[in-house]
Amino acid sequence: MTRLPTDTTNTGVAQHLSRLAGFAVSADARPARLGFLGAALLTIGGLGAGSTRLHDPLLESLHLSWLRFGHGLVLSSILLWAGVATMLIAWLWLGRRVIDRTAGEYTMVATTGFWLAPLLLSVPLFSRDTYSYLAQGALLRDGFDPYVVGPVQNPNILLDNVSPIWTTTTAPYGPAFILVAKFVTMLVGDDVVAGTMLLRLCMLPGLVLLIWATQRVARHIGASPATALWVCVLNPLVIIHLMGGVHNEMLMVGLMMAGIALAFRRHPVWGVGLIAMAVAVKATAGLALPFVVWVWTRQLRDRHGHPPVRAFALATAASMAILAAVFAVMSWLAGVGLGWLSALAAGNVKIINWLTVPTAAANLINGIGGLLFPVNFYGVLEITRIIGILTIVIALPLLWWRYRHTDREALIGISLAMAVVVLFVPAALPWYYTWPLAVAAALIQTRPAIAVTAGLSTWIMVMWKPDGAHGMYSWAHVLLTTACAAAAWYALYHAPEAPVETDSRPSVS
């Protein structure tokens, strides 16, 4: 009798493995196999063309350091971009199957595993942020406050790989993530390779939570879970940037979406608690909290009979108490305060690219206006960024008040709030766009919306370079990127849809 649970568990595992093996050799797995090839090419090409270390004894010991220079770098770049192209094609192929309703949830989840497996072994891709994370974790490990000093105050081998722009910048991340980074550096010391691998594994719970939550949120509002998974889990911005690039957004987005899903399922205390943990990773998740207060308010009103004003007051007070408790515990464990809040704006203003409206507007004014009269670019940039901040300050309360009536409206409100923030903050990076995508995934269900998502995601993916730079100042790169995005949009906009089911039975008069 005592062996029954073990036997049952073993049988369950065997069934899952058998199903996965059957899927792997089936026709349904063709996009999964193609994406696996693309991820393998990315991993191999990344050894030379990714966001590699400045000094890499591992490559030298394997006699592969030639991949980073001259003809070796050209070969690595070709392999890496071939991997990106292959993964994009696989994603679009799967997108066509989403549109014609021939791909289900299991296909999406299993495909995620196929595409992710090779990337677990890759160097950081399209960003050097991983090295900053490790250096900030080492600061806390070695007795420094990462909210007071930058990595430059703690010279070690980790500092050699941090982008110069971030060496003097204090950490803009919450205490929960700083604890994760400290934990990694305590285990591996200053070993960059082992630290990168372990830090990527620490992002996996975020991906698992995102998969779990996306399906449940989609079902809750009557949407297709498979389509939602395609939008926000298999999206190259998530698989390649968040997991391949090892970004803490993976943890933030997963925790936030799990919190939203639990709030919708009438577990608001746990939901708010997970959103608070997401805020303790990165502050952006806090945009979801005011909308979840509306969700909790409706539940108190409808299930417990509280008057609207009392229900709102109780939901607000309880949410703030949970948020404060989570931060008190996380800050106490990390031994830090709230200094990371001031670092949010300080770090952002150092980035200048075309991914936000204020910076794009300043670049256009400088480029076009400069042909006619003298333009002070930084003066214009300061003004456009102030206008952007004012836009956010005005838009967020209006969105919060407008989208308060139903759970679906709450999801729309959070999506729009995050989109406004990403578009109008002083500066953004490609993986920032995963914030609104994750929340809006259950809302992006029609063919035109899916096609637009494919085009925009492809544009952002191709515009960024493997070493973390961008190609926005090269007309050739911009035109090539735009052509790829247009092709992605076209491939899905003209994809055949599933036939409408009709009742062929004869009518009875």
XYZ file of C-alpha atoms in Angstrom:
509
model
C 0.000 0.000 0.000
C 2.812 2.425 0.789
C 4.283 2.053 -2.710
C 1.124 3.169 -4.488
C 1.853 6.938 -4.517
C 5.343 6.350 -5.919
C 4.017 4.013 -8.580
C 1.324 6.518 -9.485
C 3.886 9.317 -9.714
C 6.211 7.232 -11.844
C 3.309 6.315 -14.121
C 2.379 10.004 -14.473
C 5.956 10.979 -15.357
C 6.183 8.111 -17.836
C 2.946 9.234 -19.486
C 4.237 12.803 -19.834
C 7.534 11.597 -21.302
C 5.707 9.257 -23.660
C 3.445 12.087 -24.824
C 6.426 14.382 -25.332
C 8.289 11.695 -27.297
C 5.237 11.175 -29.472
C 4.950 14.899 -30.063
C 8.649 15.194 -30.952
C 8.315 12.883 -33.967
C 4.879 14.080 -35.075
C 4.014 16.524 -37.846
C 2.748 18.960 -35.191
C 6.327 19.336 -33.935
C 7.790 20.623 -37.197
C 7.869 24.273 -36.009
C 9.300 23.035 -32.707
C 12.101 21.157 -34.459
C 12.843 24.100 -36.755
C 12.979 26.482 -33.788
C 15.277 24.068 -31.949
C 17.670 24.265 -34.904
C 17.476 28.052 -34.822
C 18.176 28.144 -31.084
C 21.159 25.806 -31.575
C 22.554 28.113 -34.277
C 22.037 31.080 -31.954
C 23.887 29.314 -29.160
C 26.832 28.380 -31.392
C 27.004 31.775 -33.101
C 26.707 33.520 -29.762
C 30.083 32.123 -28.673
C 31.727 34.625 -30.967
C 29.087 37.225 -31.838
C 26.955 37.396 -28.693
C 27.445 39.646 -25.689
C 30.643 37.814 -24.830
C 33.133 38.430 -22.054
C 36.070 40.710 -22.701
C 38.469 38.002 -21.537
C 37.161 34.464 -21.885
C 39.489 31.731 -20.661
C 36.811 29.122 -21.419
C 36.936 29.815 -25.158
C 40.712 29.942 -25.004
C 40.908 26.561 -23.273
C 38.658 25.128 -25.997
C 40.795 26.801 -28.683
C 37.709 28.703 -29.893
C 38.770 32.285 -29.172
C 39.215 32.755 -32.945
C 35.400 32.874 -33.200
C 35.465 36.386 -31.756
C 37.810 38.020 -34.259
C 38.191 38.533 -38.006
C 36.775 35.777 -40.170
C 35.750 33.876 -37.052
C 33.527 36.788 -35.981
C 31.999 36.916 -39.466
C 31.216 33.195 -39.285
C 29.787 33.560 -35.770
C 27.606 36.481 -36.889
C 26.279 34.525 -39.857
C 25.415 31.555 -37.637
C 23.760 33.789 -35.036
C 21.620 35.732 -37.508
C 20.733 32.477 -39.280
C 19.503 31.273 -35.901
C 17.408 34.406 -35.392
C 15.905 34.060 -38.879
C 15.160 30.366 -38.352
C 13.454 31.003 -35.019
C 11.396 33.848 -36.495
C 10.290 31.614 -39.377
C 9.355 28.856 -36.924
C 7.389 31.352 -34.822
C 5.516 32.700 -37.847
C 4.822 29.146 -39.039
C 3.335 28.388 -35.647
C 1.408 31.657 -35.844
C -0.301 30.516 -39.041
C -1.319 27.346 -37.225
C -2.682 29.453 -34.386
C -4.823 31.373 -36.855
C -6.236 28.254 -38.493
C -6.763 26.652 -35.036
C -4.630 23.556 -35.740
C -2.217 24.180 -32.834
C -3.348 23.608 -29.252
C -2.009 24.476 -25.821
C 0.125 21.367 -25.518
C 1.864 22.162 -28.799
C 2.722 25.622 -27.492
C 4.047 24.423 -24.144
C 6.084 21.568 -25.663
C 7.469 23.873 -28.362
C 8.623 26.288 -25.663
C 10.777 23.516 -24.206
C 12.259 22.678 -27.607
C 13.195 26.284 -28.344
C 14.519 27.011 -24.873
C 16.745 23.964 -24.355
C 19.749 25.069 -26.500
C 19.580 28.640 -25.172
C 20.121 27.432 -21.608
C 23.758 26.895 -22.634
C 24.289 30.127 -24.567
C 26.264 33.195 -23.652
C 24.112 36.285 -22.943
C 22.484 37.410 -26.184
C 21.630 40.960 -27.332
C 22.500 42.490 -23.957
C 25.261 42.719 -21.366
C 22.866 43.264 -18.462
C 23.688 39.844 -16.999
C 27.137 41.065 -16.062
C 25.624 44.085 -14.286
C 23.275 41.783 -12.346
C 26.191 39.648 -11.175
C 28.277 42.687 -10.230
C 25.371 44.145 -8.230
C 24.823 40.818 -6.467
C 28.531 40.751 -5.612
C 28.206 44.233 -4.101
C 25.584 42.984 -1.627
C 27.580 39.794 -1.034
C 30.706 41.770 -0.178
C 28.997 44.149 2.250
C 28.224 47.094 -0.047
C 24.796 48.641 -0.561
C 24.044 48.403 -4.330
C 21.528 51.241 -3.917
C 24.289 53.569 -2.717
C 27.341 52.623 -4.796
C 27.887 51.216 -8.289
C 29.873 48.106 -9.227
C 33.009 50.227 -9.733
C 33.363 50.404 -5.935
C 33.964 46.633 -5.758
C 36.791 45.830 -8.229
C 36.789 42.192 -9.333
C 36.714 40.132 -12.500
C 32.940 40.666 -12.784
C 33.485 44.398 -13.242
C 35.543 43.774 -16.390
C 32.413 42.699 -18.271
C 29.965 45.382 -17.099
C 29.095 47.967 -19.750
C 30.969 51.200 -18.886
C 27.704 53.151 -18.740
C 26.524 51.015 -15.791
C 29.720 50.704 -13.730
C 28.925 53.835 -11.709
C 25.132 53.379 -11.708
C 23.372 52.150 -8.581
C 20.990 49.198 -8.882
C 17.468 50.114 -10.139
C 16.031 46.720 -9.167
C 13.981 45.714 -6.147
C 15.348 43.876 -3.100
C 13.954 40.500 -4.194
C 16.065 40.465 -7.342
C 19.150 41.797 -5.594
C 18.798 38.834 -3.224
C 18.650 36.459 -6.200
C 21.822 37.995 -7.657
C 23.525 37.787 -4.266
C 22.533 34.126 -3.947
C 24.054 33.367 -7.366
C 27.360 35.085 -6.600
C 27.557 33.407 -3.203
C 27.299 30.004 -4.908
C 29.647 30.559 -7.852
C 31.860 33.369 -6.615
C 33.158 35.542 -9.446
C 32.833 32.815 -12.086
C 31.058 34.641 -14.921
C 30.185 31.517 -16.936
C 28.679 29.631 -14.001
C 26.993 32.814 -12.781
C 25.347 33.391 -16.153
C 24.067 29.808 -16.326
C 22.725 29.844 -12.765
C 21.132 33.268 -13.173
C 19.349 32.043 -16.318
C 18.033 29.039 -14.355
C 16.730 31.496 -11.746
C 14.638 33.086 -14.512
C 12.937 29.755 -15.348
C 10.310 30.029 -12.567
C 9.189 33.279 -14.191
C 8.695 31.521 -17.534
C 6.812 28.658 -15.875
C 4.539 31.123 -14.058
C 3.928 33.013 -17.294
C 2.879 29.803 -19.068
C 0.601 28.842 -16.176
C -0.979 32.278 -15.830
C -1.414 33.033 -19.533
C -3.598 29.977 -20.092
C -5.813 30.728 -17.108
C -6.229 34.426 -17.844
C -7.151 33.602 -21.455
C -9.774 31.063 -20.377
C -11.130 33.497 -17.808
C -11.999 36.075 -20.465
C -13.063 33.513 -23.072
C -9.970 33.748 -25.277
C -7.788 31.077 -26.887
C -4.992 29.972 -24.523
C -2.931 28.663 -27.448
C -3.025 32.050 -29.176
C -2.113 33.840 -25.948
C 0.853 31.500 -25.431
C 2.044 32.182 -28.966
C 1.883 35.924 -28.366
C 3.731 36.190 -25.059
C 5.638 32.957 -24.351
C 6.948 31.811 -27.738
C 7.502 35.381 -28.889
C 11.200 35.840 -29.795
C 11.298 38.879 -27.502
C 10.669 36.467 -24.613
C 12.579 33.367 -25.718
C 15.618 35.140 -27.184
C 15.719 38.405 -25.227
C 14.353 37.525 -21.780
C 15.740 33.984 -21.532
C 18.641 34.191 -23.993
C 19.584 37.644 -22.739
C 18.934 36.704 -19.078
C 16.736 39.635 -18.040
C 14.987 39.985 -14.702
C 11.830 41.008 -16.595
C 11.260 37.262 -16.934
C 10.749 36.953 -13.190
C 8.786 40.192 -12.978
C 6.373 39.368 -15.798
C 5.814 35.798 -14.581
C 5.062 36.858 -11.007
C 2.838 39.728 -12.154
C 0.770 37.576 -14.520
C 0.427 34.829 -11.906
C -0.845 37.467 -9.483
C -3.397 38.730 -12.012
C -4.549 35.159 -12.713
C -5.017 34.439 -8.985
C -6.909 37.699 -8.487
C -9.252 36.766 -11.343
C -9.739 33.319 -9.758
C -10.936 34.972 -6.534
C -7.696 34.656 -4.594
C -6.956 38.396 -4.305
C -4.680 38.164 -1.251
C -2.349 35.739 -3.005
C -2.705 37.685 -6.239
C -1.686 40.992 -4.679
C 1.117 39.198 -2.820
C 2.607 37.883 -6.072
C 2.272 41.269 -7.753
C 4.062 42.807 -4.758
C 6.855 40.246 -5.219
C 7.005 41.245 -8.891
C 7.384 44.893 -7.834
C 10.188 43.769 -5.505
C 11.925 42.448 -8.632
C 11.240 45.473 -10.837
C 8.987 48.429 -10.135
C 7.085 48.308 -13.425
C 4.836 45.522 -12.130
C 3.310 48.091 -9.784
C 1.249 49.395 -12.721
C -0.970 46.320 -12.389
C -1.794 46.834 -8.724
C -4.332 49.722 -8.981
C -6.345 47.754 -11.550
C -6.298 44.619 -9.382
C -7.741 46.783 -6.594
C -10.814 47.218 -8.842
C -10.987 43.427 -9.301
C -10.848 42.881 -5.539
C -13.399 45.652 -4.975
C -15.921 43.957 -7.280
C -15.411 40.635 -5.512
C -15.985 42.207 -2.091
C -19.095 43.924 -3.414
C -20.604 40.974 -5.304
C -19.622 38.062 -3.048
C -19.720 39.671 0.389
C -22.289 42.403 -0.087
C -20.055 45.341 0.871
C -21.194 48.769 -0.356
C -18.999 50.042 -3.239
C -17.135 52.689 -1.225
C -16.391 50.322 1.663
C -15.341 47.558 -0.731
C -12.937 49.929 -2.482
C -11.498 51.165 0.821
C -10.985 47.622 2.097
C -9.370 46.445 -1.150
C -7.085 49.479 -1.279
C -6.028 49.233 2.360
C -5.418 45.488 2.142
C -3.395 45.853 -1.084
C -1.202 48.570 0.398
C -0.681 46.533 3.566
C 0.368 43.457 1.574
C 2.710 45.531 -0.591
C 4.297 47.134 2.481
C 4.674 43.762 4.217
C 6.351 42.149 1.203
C 8.778 45.044 0.828
C 9.530 45.146 4.541
C 10.434 41.448 4.529
C 12.443 41.589 1.288
C 14.318 44.739 2.347
C 15.053 43.234 5.764
C 16.390 40.035 4.211
C 18.557 42.018 1.810
C 19.594 44.574 4.411
C 18.774 47.508 2.128
C 16.324 50.386 1.938
C 14.342 51.985 -0.879
C 17.281 53.631 -2.630
C 16.568 51.687 -5.800
C 13.605 53.979 -6.538
C 15.891 56.953 -7.164
C 18.078 54.852 -9.461
C 15.154 54.109 -11.800
C 15.173 57.520 -13.463
C 18.918 58.048 -13.127
C 19.710 54.947 -15.175
C 17.020 55.447 -17.784
C 18.148 58.888 -18.927
C 21.543 57.480 -19.947
C 19.962 55.456 -22.773
C 19.332 57.156 -26.116
C 17.592 55.175 -28.851
C 14.479 55.377 -31.024
C 12.287 52.969 -29.030
C 10.322 55.669 -27.175
C 8.303 58.583 -28.525
C 10.264 61.355 -26.711
C 13.668 60.141 -27.920
C 12.413 59.403 -31.437
C 10.835 62.866 -31.618
C 14.083 64.517 -30.474
C 16.055 62.575 -33.081
C 13.612 63.558 -35.845
C 13.629 67.221 -34.816
C 17.418 67.149 -34.739
C 17.726 65.332 -38.067
C 15.119 67.274 -40.050
C 15.191 70.602 -38.261
C 18.987 70.568 -38.263
C 18.893 70.881 -42.041
C 17.156 74.256 -41.716
C 18.414 75.795 -38.464
C 20.788 74.995 -35.574
C 19.350 72.457 -33.122
C 20.587 71.635 -29.632
C 19.783 67.909 -29.562
C 20.117 67.463 -25.793
C 18.047 70.548 -25.117
C 15.286 69.226 -27.372
C 15.600 65.769 -25.792
C 15.102 67.223 -22.322
C 11.902 68.963 -23.424
C 10.474 65.910 -25.230
C 11.223 63.726 -22.223
C 9.425 66.138 -19.890
C 6.423 66.031 -22.241
C 6.623 62.234 -22.183
C 6.566 62.129 -18.376
C 3.588 64.520 -18.312
C 1.802 62.248 -20.801
C 2.304 59.287 -18.466
C 1.179 61.249 -15.406
C -2.035 62.312 -17.157
C -2.779 59.028 -18.941
C -2.386 56.552 -16.072
C -5.167 57.914 -13.791
C -7.509 58.258 -16.785
C -6.883 54.646 -17.823
C -7.309 53.452 -14.235
C -10.710 55.155 -13.978
C -11.904 54.186 -17.447
C -11.113 50.447 -17.239
C -12.608 49.528 -13.880
C -15.869 47.697 -14.577
C -14.927 44.092 -15.468
C -11.957 41.733 -15.290
C -11.507 42.067 -19.044
C -11.422 45.847 -18.731
C -8.823 45.543 -15.970
C -6.648 43.522 -18.351
C -7.103 46.147 -21.074
C -6.258 48.906 -18.609
C -3.054 47.243 -17.416
C -1.995 46.583 -21.028
C -2.584 50.188 -22.076
C -0.919 51.569 -18.945
C 2.198 49.526 -19.628
C 2.164 50.471 -23.308
C 1.951 54.171 -22.406
C 4.854 53.832 -19.977
C 7.041 51.939 -22.458
C 6.293 54.432 -25.239
C 6.732 57.645 -23.233
C 9.446 56.947 -20.653
C 12.766 58.704 -21.328
C 14.225 55.543 -22.862
C 13.314 51.901 -23.446
C 15.011 48.675 -24.452
C 13.603 45.872 -26.650
C 12.648 43.582 -23.804
C 10.549 46.343 -22.184
C 7.904 45.594 -24.802
C 7.335 42.197 -23.198
C 5.554 43.991 -20.337
C 2.419 45.022 -22.254
C 2.645 41.947 -24.515
C 2.358 39.558 -21.577
C -0.755 41.277 -20.229
C -2.369 41.823 -23.637
C -1.736 38.269 -24.883
C -5.253 37.109 -24.031
C -6.660 40.167 -25.829
C -4.674 39.669 -29.061
C -6.883 37.063 -30.730
C -7.930 38.304 -34.177
C -5.881 37.789 -37.329
C -5.140 41.528 -37.827
C -4.004 41.870 -34.197
C -1.836 38.748 -34.446
C -0.296 40.041 -37.680
C 0.521 43.441 -36.153
C 2.083 41.703 -33.142
C 4.218 39.603 -35.484
C 5.367 42.658 -37.439
C 6.243 44.779 -34.404
C 7.993 41.917 -32.582
C 10.029 41.106 -35.686
C 11.009 44.762 -36.131
C 12.280 45.065 -32.560
C 14.021 41.683 -32.735
C 15.929 42.391 -35.944
C 16.749 46.010 -35.106
C 18.863 45.024 -32.100
C 22.408 43.729 -32.539
C 23.766 40.636 -30.762
C 26.288 42.650 -28.715
C 23.540 44.824 -27.203
C 23.843 47.776 -29.615
C 21.164 48.817 -32.116
C 21.087 49.640 -35.806
C 18.797 52.664 -35.736
C 21.440 55.021 -37.122
C 22.102 52.836 -40.171
C 19.632 53.309 -43.028
C 20.517 49.887 -44.432
C 19.755 48.215 -41.103
C 16.514 50.153 -40.683
C 15.310 49.295 -44.197
C 16.213 45.614 -43.802
C 14.480 45.486 -40.427
C 11.357 47.155 -41.800
C 11.273 44.731 -44.746
C 11.475 41.759 -42.356
C 8.687 43.216 -40.218
C 6.486 43.802 -43.265
C 7.067 40.221 -44.420
C 6.120 38.902 -40.973
C 2.940 40.987 -40.947
C 2.029 39.865 -44.471
C 2.629 36.175 -43.699
C 0.064 36.220 -40.894
C -2.369 38.818 -42.170
C -3.000 36.644 -45.214
C -2.906 33.340 -43.337
C -6.017 31.178 -43.836
C -8.408 31.155 -40.906
C -10.213 28.144 -39.494
C -13.504 27.501 -41.300
C -16.587 28.707 -39.489
C -18.530 25.779 -38.094
C -22.113 25.641 -39.290
C -24.961 23.415 -38.298
C -25.703 21.266 -41.365
C -28.694 19.514 -39.833
C -32.009 20.146 -41.631
C -34.288 22.565 -39.906
C -37.533 21.357 -38.438
C -40.538 23.507 -39.137
